[in-house]
């Protein structure tokens, strides 16, 4: 069987971060899982659904540890590997850290995929790790029903520089580093309705490493940070709001979108995860009557390897935007603010 004849997405029931367990179901699964003694060295654990765990090693160093893996979001094996690796490394950047090493997680239907195809997936991941300047130092493989690929990633940061998702402050502005719409593009791709330009936009967005996270951790005016992935912009912003006990206010017109995604969403191309996301947290979101059905879908759209979401004081906003743009994130934009009030999201 040639690689050209293989459609990786046909092996998976869901692709990319769209195959995450729905947030409501995940909360139910984890609700009784924190009944253990937490060492004082564990600076960040599961308490605020943050992007990675952080463990203090000494006064100068803390270890960041995270893992991420999923089924194919695209059919090209090399691109799939690149996307999965970029997505996994992002969680270290979202904490403000520097990645230092990765371990590969590989599950493949050995009797259905050629060895060369599996090799291309792994090579794609290796190429992104090389771009991040880290080795893949080992890993684990299994024979599975669906193709699965991802990484365990470790990083380092000064304990005082850790950027949690729970430390936003009232009157902070919100900056988003990448445009939304990856889930919509992936839905169109799976149905054969995505053109070459749309595919290239999707690949460019999902394989861009969130390297600004390291420099952002050095800015005192940056209070909180996360990355937007499977729960969509609303879901991850709601985690910031709940962690800080504040209201997040978004301006729909200022949210950057990938080219063509609003029309595609209007035409019905969106993932099942978008609806599951809304069912899980919609009760804590207030949408303006002016928000269209397509815009609603984009706000809950699962982002595979999405952008950094930064909460910073007003005086630092232009510096944050300039930092993003120096790193090639030309779509970075101020999309809203944090305000005193109950923990929810309002979209106008």
XYZ file of C-alpha atoms in Angstrom:
348
model
C 0.000 0.000 0.000
C 1.469 3.405 -0.948
C 1.381 6.412 1.367
C -0.650 8.284 -1.269
C -3.490 5.765 -0.910
C -3.654 6.086 2.868
C -5.998 8.535 4.575
C -4.803 8.666 8.156
C -7.955 10.468 9.303
C -10.036 7.485 8.194
C -8.482 5.449 11.018
C -9.591 7.805 13.795
C -12.986 8.650 15.259
C -11.719 12.148 16.122
C -8.592 14.082 15.259
C -6.187 16.418 17.011
C -7.352 18.163 20.166
C -10.931 17.604 18.986
C -10.667 14.055 20.376
C -10.202 15.273 23.936
C -12.713 14.009 26.470
C -15.416 16.677 26.810
C -14.723 19.079 29.702
C -17.881 18.137 31.603
C -17.099 14.424 31.433
C -13.467 15.075 32.353
C -14.528 17.042 35.449
C -16.714 14.139 36.527
C -13.872 11.653 36.031
C -11.370 13.757 38.002
C -13.598 15.069 40.780
C -12.307 12.562 43.355
C -8.715 12.291 42.145
C -7.005 14.832 44.422
C -7.162 12.944 47.699
C -3.409 12.661 48.176
C -0.759 14.628 50.028
C 0.722 17.341 47.811
C 4.395 18.145 48.469
C 5.267 21.805 48.912
C 7.647 21.508 45.957
C 4.710 20.910 43.593
C 4.105 24.499 42.483
C 1.419 23.629 39.914
C -0.692 20.477 39.944
C -4.222 19.631 38.804
C -6.043 22.166 40.974
C -6.643 24.788 38.253
C -6.504 22.565 35.132
C -3.259 24.256 34.136
C -1.193 23.347 31.076
C 1.576 21.425 32.841
C 2.809 20.302 36.238
C 5.638 22.316 37.803
C 7.929 20.917 40.510
C 10.486 23.074 42.332
C 13.956 21.494 42.219
C 15.844 24.254 44.022
C 15.782 28.029 44.460
C 16.812 28.583 40.837
C 15.087 25.798 38.919
C 11.665 24.209 38.586
C 10.854 21.252 36.346
C 7.880 21.522 33.961
C 6.338 18.209 32.884
C 3.503 17.645 30.415
C 2.176 15.130 27.929
C -0.084 15.399 24.905
C -1.081 12.929 22.185
C -3.967 12.395 19.786
C -5.236 10.739 16.629
C -4.577 12.165 13.128
C -6.016 15.541 12.234
C -4.532 15.394 8.705
C -3.763 12.591 6.249
C -0.128 13.445 5.559
C 1.939 11.433 8.092
C 4.829 13.912 8.263
C 2.444 16.821 8.892
C 0.593 14.795 11.523
C 3.851 14.227 13.404
C 4.768 17.907 13.189
C 1.387 19.067 14.473
C 1.328 16.608 17.384
C 4.843 17.548 18.487
C 4.174 21.292 18.264
C 1.009 20.874 20.298
C 2.781 18.912 23.042
C 5.705 21.318 23.373
C 3.284 24.258 23.597
C 2.338 23.431 27.186
C 5.899 24.117 28.353
C 5.873 27.486 26.594
C 2.440 28.206 28.097
C 3.975 27.943 31.577
C 6.742 30.330 30.484
C 9.401 27.627 30.387
C 12.175 26.360 28.148
C 11.724 22.799 26.811
C 14.740 20.557 27.387
C 13.739 17.003 26.378
C 10.919 14.885 24.981
C 9.792 11.261 25.005
C 7.712 9.910 22.120
C 4.337 8.226 22.621
C 3.496 6.026 19.631
C 0.461 3.800 19.162
C -0.097 2.432 15.657
C -2.264 -0.213 13.909
C 0.771 -2.178 12.775
C -1.222 -4.514 10.521
C -2.855 -1.608 8.663
C -0.190 1.085 8.282
C 3.049 0.608 6.326
C 6.223 0.951 8.361
C 7.281 3.874 6.152
C 4.112 5.793 7.028
C 4.761 5.312 10.747
C 8.347 6.397 10.201
C 7.195 9.611 8.512
C 4.993 10.456 11.516
C 7.961 10.041 13.840
C 10.227 12.064 11.519
C 7.699 14.884 11.521
C 7.795 14.994 15.307
C 11.585 14.886 15.300
C 11.735 17.874 12.936
C 9.725 20.039 15.355
C 11.780 18.911 18.338
C 14.904 19.902 16.411
C 13.346 23.324 15.779
C 12.666 23.641 19.506
C 16.256 22.584 20.219
C 15.414 19.439 22.190
C 16.167 15.722 21.753
C 13.656 12.895 21.705
C 15.414 10.836 24.344
C 13.185 7.755 24.332
C 9.526 6.837 24.510
C 7.042 4.008 24.332
C 5.251 2.197 21.487
C 2.148 0.006 21.351
C 0.094 -1.728 18.655
C -3.257 0.099 18.775
C -6.514 0.206 16.814
C -6.154 3.894 15.922
C -2.960 5.822 15.096
C -1.814 7.815 18.129
C 1.233 10.072 18.351
C 2.447 12.640 20.836
C 5.144 13.531 23.313
C 5.998 13.753 26.963
C 7.866 17.059 27.247
C 9.993 18.407 30.073
C 11.233 21.932 30.565
C 12.887 24.233 33.041
C 11.965 27.616 34.502
C 12.913 29.801 37.451
C 10.312 29.182 40.188
C 9.474 32.891 40.363
C 8.800 33.100 36.612
C 6.085 30.418 36.355
C 2.972 31.751 34.584
C -0.074 29.906 35.839
C -3.525 30.144 34.297
C -5.038 31.311 37.610
C -3.284 34.608 38.304
C -5.094 37.092 36.054
C -5.998 40.433 37.644
C -8.918 42.795 37.245
C -8.334 45.340 34.449
C -5.840 43.061 32.687
C -6.121 42.939 28.915
C -6.289 39.634 27.051
C -3.946 38.908 24.138
C -4.367 35.933 21.786
C -1.291 34.817 19.848
C -2.821 32.753 17.009
C -6.068 32.991 15.018
C -8.954 30.569 15.647
C -10.491 28.051 13.275
C -8.320 24.920 13.211
C -11.226 22.637 14.124
C -13.395 24.107 11.367
C -10.610 23.573 8.819
C -10.096 20.002 10.006
C -13.839 19.302 9.627
C -13.773 20.681 6.087
C -10.658 18.618 5.308
C -12.254 15.385 6.492
C -15.253 16.061 4.229
C -13.070 16.871 1.214
C -14.027 20.563 1.178
C -10.742 22.219 2.127
C -8.726 23.791 -0.689
C -4.926 23.940 -0.889
C -4.752 27.457 0.596
C -6.896 26.415 3.542
C -4.760 23.353 4.167
C -1.573 25.421 4.083
C -3.056 27.937 6.530
C -3.964 25.073 8.845
C -0.481 23.521 8.704
C 1.274 26.870 9.171
C -0.843 27.658 12.236
C -0.553 24.257 13.904
C 3.201 23.841 13.396
C 4.233 27.280 14.678
C 5.918 26.798 18.055
C 4.685 29.127 20.812
C 8.236 30.278 21.566
C 7.148 33.748 22.801
C 6.050 32.039 26.030
C 9.608 31.976 27.365
C 10.153 35.714 26.866
C 6.668 36.511 28.170
C 7.564 34.835 31.461
C 10.227 37.500 31.972
C 7.674 40.337 31.908
C 6.363 41.348 35.323
C 3.241 42.748 33.684
C 2.244 39.320 32.359
C 0.127 37.795 35.124
C -1.397 34.637 33.631
C -0.942 32.495 30.546
C -2.367 29.384 28.921
C -2.699 27.945 25.429
C -5.968 27.487 23.571
C -6.474 23.851 22.610
C -9.264 21.279 22.726
C -11.795 23.158 24.870
C -11.801 26.154 22.523
C -11.209 29.818 23.345
C -14.235 29.999 25.653
C -13.251 26.898 27.599
C -9.662 27.892 28.252
C -10.592 31.495 29.000
C -13.192 30.242 31.458
C -10.401 28.353 33.246
C -8.550 31.684 33.612
C -11.701 33.375 34.896
C -12.445 30.623 37.421
C -8.853 30.497 38.643
C -8.770 34.241 39.265
C -12.391 34.635 40.385
C -12.964 37.262 37.691
C -15.183 37.923 34.696
C -13.582 37.695 31.250
C -14.976 40.041 28.608
C -14.371 39.313 24.910
C -14.932 41.461 21.827
C -15.840 39.151 18.948
C -14.786 41.655 16.294
C -11.218 41.711 17.654
C -10.659 37.943 17.756
C -8.322 36.872 14.911
C -9.670 34.125 12.654
C -8.006 31.945 10.049
C -8.933 32.863 6.455
C -12.305 31.546 5.336
C -13.263 29.801 8.567
C -16.279 31.956 9.366
C -17.846 31.069 6.011
C -16.968 27.397 6.443
C -18.563 27.379 9.896
C -21.626 29.108 8.437
C -21.781 26.320 5.835
C -21.859 23.678 8.569
C -18.220 22.585 8.801
C -17.440 22.219 12.496
C -16.492 19.350 14.776
C -18.646 17.441 17.235
C -16.276 18.621 19.967
C -17.507 22.177 19.463
C -21.010 21.205 20.573
C -19.714 19.058 23.454
C -17.637 21.986 24.661
C -20.668 24.278 24.751
C -22.761 21.697 26.581
C -20.068 21.484 29.258
C -19.548 25.176 29.997
C -22.197 27.194 28.143
C -24.029 27.959 31.398
C -21.076 30.155 32.420
C -20.927 32.106 29.144
C -23.070 35.097 28.194
C -23.233 35.720 24.445
C -24.441 38.957 22.895
C -27.520 38.509 20.663
C -25.350 39.766 17.791
C -23.137 36.642 17.895
C -23.961 34.468 14.881
C -24.156 30.685 14.865
C -20.884 30.562 12.914
C -19.128 32.808 15.438
C -20.535 30.696 18.251
C -18.990 27.600 16.649
C -15.621 29.329 16.366
C -15.625 30.379 20.015
C -15.983 26.720 21.074
C -13.896 25.359 18.182
C -11.215 22.914 19.414
C -7.812 24.332 18.546
C -5.077 21.819 17.894
C -1.756 23.494 18.703
C -3.530 26.799 19.288
C -2.158 30.129 20.372
C -1.041 31.487 23.719
C -3.681 33.390 25.675
C -2.079 36.071 27.838
C -3.536 38.173 30.651
C -1.374 41.245 31.252
C -1.667 44.752 32.621
C -2.539 47.543 30.202
C 0.909 49.106 30.422
C 2.496 45.879 29.131
C 0.056 45.176 26.307
C 2.035 46.839 23.517
C 5.246 45.158 24.663
C 3.471 41.791 24.631
C 2.145 42.401 21.119
C 5.566 43.561 19.908
C 7.161 40.413 21.339
C 4.656 38.215 19.513
C 5.236 40.046 16.236
C 9.023 39.822 16.495
C 8.568 36.050 16.688
C 6.396 36.001 13.544
C 2.930 35.964 15.167
C 1.474 38.729 13.017
C -2.141 37.907 13.945
C -1.627 38.442 17.691
C -4.292 40.793 19.003
C -5.916 42.236 22.107
C -9.282 40.490 22.302
C -10.750 41.573 25.631
C -10.173 42.216 29.303
C -10.588 40.808 32.794
C -12.968 42.549 35.186
C -14.313 42.197 38.703
C -17.377 39.964 38.823
C -18.425 36.350 38.945
C -16.273 33.757 37.202
C -17.727 33.652 33.695
C -17.136 34.849 30.135
C -19.111 37.574 28.390
C -18.842 37.969 24.614
C -19.936 41.164 22.873
